[in-house]
Tab-separated table of C-alpha atoms in Angstrom:
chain	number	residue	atom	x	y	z
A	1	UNK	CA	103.932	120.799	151.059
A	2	UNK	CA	103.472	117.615	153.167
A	3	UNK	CA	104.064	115.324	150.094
A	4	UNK	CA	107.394	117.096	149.354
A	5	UNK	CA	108.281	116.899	152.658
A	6	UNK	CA	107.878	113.044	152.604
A	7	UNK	CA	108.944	112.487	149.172
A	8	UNK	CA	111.849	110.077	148.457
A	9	UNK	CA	113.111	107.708	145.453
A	10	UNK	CA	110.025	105.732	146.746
A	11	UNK	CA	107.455	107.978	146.553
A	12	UNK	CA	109.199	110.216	143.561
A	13	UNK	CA	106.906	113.914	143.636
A	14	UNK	CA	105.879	116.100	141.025
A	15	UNK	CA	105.364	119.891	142.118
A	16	UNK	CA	102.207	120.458	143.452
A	17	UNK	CA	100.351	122.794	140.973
A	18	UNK	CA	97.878	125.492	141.918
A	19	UNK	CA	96.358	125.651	138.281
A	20	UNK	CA	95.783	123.542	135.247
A	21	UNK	CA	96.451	124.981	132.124
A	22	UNK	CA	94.420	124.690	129.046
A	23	UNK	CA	96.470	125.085	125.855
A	24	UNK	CA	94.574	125.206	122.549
A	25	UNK	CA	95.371	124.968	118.454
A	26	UNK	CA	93.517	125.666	115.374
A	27	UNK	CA	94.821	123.277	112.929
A	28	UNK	CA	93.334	124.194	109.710
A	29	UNK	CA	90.026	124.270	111.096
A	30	UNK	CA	90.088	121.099	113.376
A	31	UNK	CA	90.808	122.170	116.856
A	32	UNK	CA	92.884	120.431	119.417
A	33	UNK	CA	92.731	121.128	123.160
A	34	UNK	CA	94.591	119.718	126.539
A	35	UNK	CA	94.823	120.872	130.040
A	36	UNK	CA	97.961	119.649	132.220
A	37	UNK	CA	99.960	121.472	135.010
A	38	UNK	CA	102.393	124.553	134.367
A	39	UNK	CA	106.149	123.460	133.196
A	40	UNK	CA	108.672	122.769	136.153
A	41	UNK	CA	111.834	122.219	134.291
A	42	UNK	CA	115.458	123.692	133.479
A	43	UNK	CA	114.459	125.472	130.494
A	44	UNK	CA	111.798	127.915	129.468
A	45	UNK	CA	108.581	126.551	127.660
A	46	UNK	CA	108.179	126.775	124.167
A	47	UNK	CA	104.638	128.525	123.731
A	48	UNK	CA	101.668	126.493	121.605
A	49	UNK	CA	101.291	127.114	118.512
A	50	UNK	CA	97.711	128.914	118.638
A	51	UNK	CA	97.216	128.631	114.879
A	52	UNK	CA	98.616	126.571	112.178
A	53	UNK	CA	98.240	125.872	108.696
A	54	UNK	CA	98.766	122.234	108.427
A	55	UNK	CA	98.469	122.060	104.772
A	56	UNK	CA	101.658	123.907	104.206
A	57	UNK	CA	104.168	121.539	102.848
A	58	UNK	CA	107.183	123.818	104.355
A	59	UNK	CA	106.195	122.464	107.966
A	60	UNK	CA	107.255	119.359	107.407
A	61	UNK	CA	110.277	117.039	106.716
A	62	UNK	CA	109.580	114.610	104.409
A	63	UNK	CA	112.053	111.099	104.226
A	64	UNK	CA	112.252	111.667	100.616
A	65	UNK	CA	115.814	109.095	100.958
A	66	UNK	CA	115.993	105.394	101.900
A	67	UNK	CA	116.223	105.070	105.989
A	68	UNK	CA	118.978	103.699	107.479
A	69	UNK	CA	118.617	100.140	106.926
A	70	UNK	CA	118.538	100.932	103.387
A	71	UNK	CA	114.541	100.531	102.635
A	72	UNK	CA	112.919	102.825	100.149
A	73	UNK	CA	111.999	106.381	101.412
A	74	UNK	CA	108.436	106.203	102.689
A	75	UNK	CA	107.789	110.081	101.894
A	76	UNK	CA	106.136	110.672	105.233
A	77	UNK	CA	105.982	114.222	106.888
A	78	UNK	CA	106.835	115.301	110.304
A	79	UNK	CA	106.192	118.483	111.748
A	80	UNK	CA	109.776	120.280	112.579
A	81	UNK	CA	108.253	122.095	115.220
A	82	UNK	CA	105.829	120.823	117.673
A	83	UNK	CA	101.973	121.820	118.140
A	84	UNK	CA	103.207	122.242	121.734
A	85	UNK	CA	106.110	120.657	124.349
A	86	UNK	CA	106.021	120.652	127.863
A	87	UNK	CA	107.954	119.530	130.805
A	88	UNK	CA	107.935	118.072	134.704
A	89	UNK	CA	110.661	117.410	136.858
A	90	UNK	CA	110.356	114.339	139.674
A	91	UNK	CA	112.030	114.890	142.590
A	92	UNK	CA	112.893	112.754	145.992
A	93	UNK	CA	114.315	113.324	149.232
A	94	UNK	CA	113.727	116.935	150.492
A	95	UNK	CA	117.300	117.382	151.464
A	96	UNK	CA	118.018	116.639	147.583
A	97	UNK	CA	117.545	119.648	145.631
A	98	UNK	CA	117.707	118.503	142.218
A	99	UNK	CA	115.366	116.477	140.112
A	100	UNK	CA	115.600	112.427	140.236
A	101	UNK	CA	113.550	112.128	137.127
A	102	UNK	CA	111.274	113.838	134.169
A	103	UNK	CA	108.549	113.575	132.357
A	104	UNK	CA	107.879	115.392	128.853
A	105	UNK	CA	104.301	116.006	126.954
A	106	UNK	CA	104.706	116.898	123.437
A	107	UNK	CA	102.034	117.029	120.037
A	108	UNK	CA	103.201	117.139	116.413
A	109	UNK	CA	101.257	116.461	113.300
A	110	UNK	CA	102.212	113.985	110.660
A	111	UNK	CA	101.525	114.602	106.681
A	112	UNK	CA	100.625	111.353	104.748
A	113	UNK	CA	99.644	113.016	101.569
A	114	UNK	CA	103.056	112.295	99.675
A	115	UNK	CA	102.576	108.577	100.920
A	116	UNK	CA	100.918	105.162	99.313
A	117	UNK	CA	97.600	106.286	97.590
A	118	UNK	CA	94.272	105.747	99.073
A	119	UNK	CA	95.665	105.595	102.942
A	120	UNK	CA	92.676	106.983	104.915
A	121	UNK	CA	93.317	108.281	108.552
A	122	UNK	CA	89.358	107.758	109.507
A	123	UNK	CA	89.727	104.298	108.068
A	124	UNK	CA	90.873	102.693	111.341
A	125	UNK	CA	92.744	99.747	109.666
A	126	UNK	CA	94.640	102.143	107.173
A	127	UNK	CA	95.334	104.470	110.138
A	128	UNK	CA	96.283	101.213	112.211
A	129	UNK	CA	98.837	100.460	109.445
A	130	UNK	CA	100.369	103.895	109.161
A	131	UNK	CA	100.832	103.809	113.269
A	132	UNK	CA	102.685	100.922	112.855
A	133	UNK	CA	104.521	102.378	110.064
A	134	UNK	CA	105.487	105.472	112.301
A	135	UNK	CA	105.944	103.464	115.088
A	136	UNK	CA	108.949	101.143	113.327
A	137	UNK	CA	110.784	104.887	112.599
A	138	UNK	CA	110.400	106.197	116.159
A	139	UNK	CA	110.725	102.816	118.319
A	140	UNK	CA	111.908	100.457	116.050
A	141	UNK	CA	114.969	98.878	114.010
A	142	UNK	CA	114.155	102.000	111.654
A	143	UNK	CA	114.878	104.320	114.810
A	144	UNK	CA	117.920	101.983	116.042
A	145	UNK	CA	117.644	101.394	119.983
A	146	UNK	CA	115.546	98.323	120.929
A	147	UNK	CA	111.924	98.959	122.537
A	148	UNK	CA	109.114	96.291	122.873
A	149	UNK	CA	106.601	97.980	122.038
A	150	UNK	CA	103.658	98.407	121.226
A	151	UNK	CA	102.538	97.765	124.783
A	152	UNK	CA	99.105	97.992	125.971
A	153	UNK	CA	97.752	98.768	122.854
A	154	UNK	CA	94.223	99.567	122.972
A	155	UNK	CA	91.600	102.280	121.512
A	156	UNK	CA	90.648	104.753	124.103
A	157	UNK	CA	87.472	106.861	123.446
A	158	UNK	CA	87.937	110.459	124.976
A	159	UNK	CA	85.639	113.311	124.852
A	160	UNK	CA	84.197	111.697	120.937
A	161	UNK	CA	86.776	110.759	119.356
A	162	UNK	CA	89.141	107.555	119.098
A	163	UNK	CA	92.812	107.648	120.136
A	164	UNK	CA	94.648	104.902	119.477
A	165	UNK	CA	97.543	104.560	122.632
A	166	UNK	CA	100.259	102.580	123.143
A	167	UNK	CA	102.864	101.985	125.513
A	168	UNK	CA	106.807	101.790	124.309
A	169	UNK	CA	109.728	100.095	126.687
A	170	UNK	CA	112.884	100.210	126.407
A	171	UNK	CA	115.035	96.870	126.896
A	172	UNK	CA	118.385	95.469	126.585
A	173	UNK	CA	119.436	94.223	123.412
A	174	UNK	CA	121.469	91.002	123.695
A	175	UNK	CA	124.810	91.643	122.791
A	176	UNK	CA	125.206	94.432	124.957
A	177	UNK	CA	126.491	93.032	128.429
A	178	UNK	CA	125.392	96.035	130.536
A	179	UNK	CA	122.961	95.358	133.409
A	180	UNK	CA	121.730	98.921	133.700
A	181	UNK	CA	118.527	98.961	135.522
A	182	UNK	CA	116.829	102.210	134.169
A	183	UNK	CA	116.278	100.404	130.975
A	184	UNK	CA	112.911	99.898	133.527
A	185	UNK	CA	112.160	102.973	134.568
A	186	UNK	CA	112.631	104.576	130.689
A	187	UNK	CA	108.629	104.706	128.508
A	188	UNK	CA	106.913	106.373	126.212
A	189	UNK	CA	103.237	106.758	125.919
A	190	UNK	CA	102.098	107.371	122.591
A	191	UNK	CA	98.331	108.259	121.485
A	192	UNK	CA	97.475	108.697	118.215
A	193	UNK	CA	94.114	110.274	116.401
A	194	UNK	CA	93.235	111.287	112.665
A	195	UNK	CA	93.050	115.147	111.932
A	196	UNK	CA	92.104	115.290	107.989
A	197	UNK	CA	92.344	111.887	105.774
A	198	UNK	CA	96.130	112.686	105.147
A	199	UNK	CA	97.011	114.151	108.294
A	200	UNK	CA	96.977	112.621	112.039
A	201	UNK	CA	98.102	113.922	115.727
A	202	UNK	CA	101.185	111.923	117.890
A	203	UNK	CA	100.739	112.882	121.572
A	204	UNK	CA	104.069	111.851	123.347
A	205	UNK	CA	104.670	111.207	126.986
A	206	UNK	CA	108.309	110.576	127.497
A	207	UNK	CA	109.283	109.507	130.785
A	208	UNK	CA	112.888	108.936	131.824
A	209	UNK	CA	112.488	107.598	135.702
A	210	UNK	CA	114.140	107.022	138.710
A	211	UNK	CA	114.978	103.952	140.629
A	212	UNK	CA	113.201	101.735	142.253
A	213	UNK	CA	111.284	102.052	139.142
A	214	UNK	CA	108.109	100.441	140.099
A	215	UNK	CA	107.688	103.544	142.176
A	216	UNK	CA	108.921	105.859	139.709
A	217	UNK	CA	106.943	104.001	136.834
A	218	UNK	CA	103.749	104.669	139.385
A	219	UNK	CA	104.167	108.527	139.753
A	220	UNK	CA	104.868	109.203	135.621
A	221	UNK	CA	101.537	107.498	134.997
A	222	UNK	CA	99.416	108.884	137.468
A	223	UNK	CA	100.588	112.121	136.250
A	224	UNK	CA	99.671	110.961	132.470
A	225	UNK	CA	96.702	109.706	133.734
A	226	UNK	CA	95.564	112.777	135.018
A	227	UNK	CA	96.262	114.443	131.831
A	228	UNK	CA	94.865	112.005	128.821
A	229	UNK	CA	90.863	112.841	129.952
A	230	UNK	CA	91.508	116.688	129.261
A	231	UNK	CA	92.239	115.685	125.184
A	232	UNK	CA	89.769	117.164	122.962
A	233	UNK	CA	89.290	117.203	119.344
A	234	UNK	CA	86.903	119.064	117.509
A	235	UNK	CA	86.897	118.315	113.793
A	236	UNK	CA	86.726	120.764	110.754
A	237	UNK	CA	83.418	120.957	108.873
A	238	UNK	CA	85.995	119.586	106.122
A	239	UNK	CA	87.713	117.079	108.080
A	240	UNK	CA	83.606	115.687	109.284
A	241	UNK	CA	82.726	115.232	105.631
A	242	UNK	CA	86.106	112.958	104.968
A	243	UNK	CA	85.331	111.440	107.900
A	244	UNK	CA	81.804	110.371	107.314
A	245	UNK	CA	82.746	109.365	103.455
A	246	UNK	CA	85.256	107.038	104.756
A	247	UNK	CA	82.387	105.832	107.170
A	248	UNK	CA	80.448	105.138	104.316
A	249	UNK	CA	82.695	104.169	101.936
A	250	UNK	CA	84.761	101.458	104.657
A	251	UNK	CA	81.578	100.420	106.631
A	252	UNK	CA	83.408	97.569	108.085
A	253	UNK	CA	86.542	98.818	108.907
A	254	UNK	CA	87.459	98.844	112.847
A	255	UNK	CA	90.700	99.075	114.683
A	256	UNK	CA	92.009	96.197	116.655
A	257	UNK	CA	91.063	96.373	120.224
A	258	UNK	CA	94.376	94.892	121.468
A	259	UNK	CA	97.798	94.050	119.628
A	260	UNK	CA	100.374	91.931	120.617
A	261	UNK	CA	104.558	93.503	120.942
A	262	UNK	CA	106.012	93.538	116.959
A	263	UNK	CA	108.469	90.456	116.647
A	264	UNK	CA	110.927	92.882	114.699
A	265	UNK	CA	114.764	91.742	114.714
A	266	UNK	CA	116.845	94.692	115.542
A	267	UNK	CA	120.425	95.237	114.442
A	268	UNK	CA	122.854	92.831	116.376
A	269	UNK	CA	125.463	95.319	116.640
A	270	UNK	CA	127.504	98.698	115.662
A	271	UNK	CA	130.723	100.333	115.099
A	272	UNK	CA	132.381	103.108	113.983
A	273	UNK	CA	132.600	103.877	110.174
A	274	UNK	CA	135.289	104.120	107.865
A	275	UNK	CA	134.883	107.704	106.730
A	276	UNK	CA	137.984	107.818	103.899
A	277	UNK	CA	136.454	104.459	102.913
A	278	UNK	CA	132.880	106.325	102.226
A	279	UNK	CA	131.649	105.195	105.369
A	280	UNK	CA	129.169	106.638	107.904
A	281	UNK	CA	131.154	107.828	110.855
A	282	UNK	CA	128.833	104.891	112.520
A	283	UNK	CA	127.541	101.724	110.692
A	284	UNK	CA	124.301	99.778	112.125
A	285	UNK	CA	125.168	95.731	111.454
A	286	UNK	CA	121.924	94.024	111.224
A	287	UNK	CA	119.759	92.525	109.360
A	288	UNK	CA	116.866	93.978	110.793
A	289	UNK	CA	113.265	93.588	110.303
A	290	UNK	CA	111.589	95.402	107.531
A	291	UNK	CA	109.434	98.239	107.500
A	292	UNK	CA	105.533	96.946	107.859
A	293	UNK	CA	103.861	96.840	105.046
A	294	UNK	CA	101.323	99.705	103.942
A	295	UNK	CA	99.161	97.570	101.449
């Protein structure tokens, strides 16, 4: 009550919680587990998933056609509906009812099966490569708005098992002459970990802040913080024999233990298409940076 009470755009607040939840999924076998407060946002929760079969192909949408730069399709699979979503509100002043900020949680699965041959999830430098992959299609020139990213990349061992994490910003690109400050106070957290040899976990903070965003930037972390040392994976009996073949059959593989921000050149501009020409209704100008390489 008290921190309400003295919240403000400098000390943003999260509601108060009297319980943690613990939400729980069986994928295939492996099992998945996070506690983090209730939801406190405009919309009702979509429950977890308690079950689900991650080996059917109909849960997924593959990019079976080249992206929008053109490159050839890279056939990986995305879950169309999450493991599980959930959302915070930030609020300031007391005499301002509604919410200054938010922060969302979400976990979906990716499919690599249809992808290059031989890509190993529990080799760490093949699963490196395939973050980096996704990462160009979610922050990237493949996704379109400029983020440096990855930032503060570094291999975080919670409750036995690796996650690889990752911080996303977004920035200004240079031909746009805006000067809009909540570039700043806009992240993403992303922490990745291998699930089968052709299938891996993306958990998601999103934060979209307030300003100042030093202080706003302060409050979404400490609440992801407080979450990231509830994650808990517990492996198949399938998914621990992959795992211990590609132990034995990459002995010297490892992950990096820190990685600099991509150098990728993002488009320099856009406008609106020529549809009776055969136009999109909105063309990207670039050239932008490939996709990384897989091999």
């Amino acid at each position: 009550m008290f921190k309400r009470l003295f919240a403000s755009k400098q000390r943003p607040y999260f509601k108060t919680p009297f319980r943690q939840d613990t939400l729980s999924s069986d994928l295939s076998g492996t099992r998945f587990e996070i506690s983090l407060p209730p939801q406190d946002y405009a919309f009702a929760e979509k429950p977890c998933q308690p079950k689900v079969n991650l080996f059917d192909k109909s849960l997924y949408d593959y990019e079976t056609e080249p992206d929008r730069n053109g490159h050839p399709p890279h056939n990986r699979g995305v879950m169309t509906e999450c493991v599980f979503k959930r959302n915070w509100f930030t609020y300031g002043p007391i005499w301002r009812a509604s919410h200054i900020g938010s922060l969302q949680c979400v976990g979906v699965v990716c499919d690599t099966s249809q992808m290059v041959a031989g890509l190993n999830c529990f080799n760490p430098e093949q699963f490196e490569k395939l973050i980096l992959h996704s990462l160009y299609y979610s922050k990237g020139p493949g996704f379109g708005n400029e983020n440096t990213s990855p930032v503060n990349w570094k291999i975080r061992q919670i409750q036995g098992a690796d996650w690889a994490y990752l911080e996303s910003w977004s920035r200004k690109p240079a031909w746009i002459e805006s000067t809009d400050r909540y570039r700043d106070a806009n992240f993403s957290v992303s922490m990745y970990a291998p699930l089968f040899e052709d299938k891996y976990l993306i958990l998601s903070f999103v934060g979209i802040g307030s300003l100042p965003a030093e202080a706003s930037n302060r409050a979404l972390f400490s609440r992801i913080e407080s979450i990231i040392p509830s994650l808990k994976i517990e492996l198949s009996p399938s998914a621990l024999k992959q795992k211990a073949d590609a132990e034995k059959k990459f002995p010297d593989a490892h992950y990096s233990q820190s990685r600099e921000p991509e150098p990728w050149k993002y488009y320099t501009s856009f406008r609106e298409g020529d549809v009776l020409k055969g136009e999109d209704e909105l063309v990207i100008e670039g050239p932008c940076s490939p996709p990384p390489s897989l091999l």
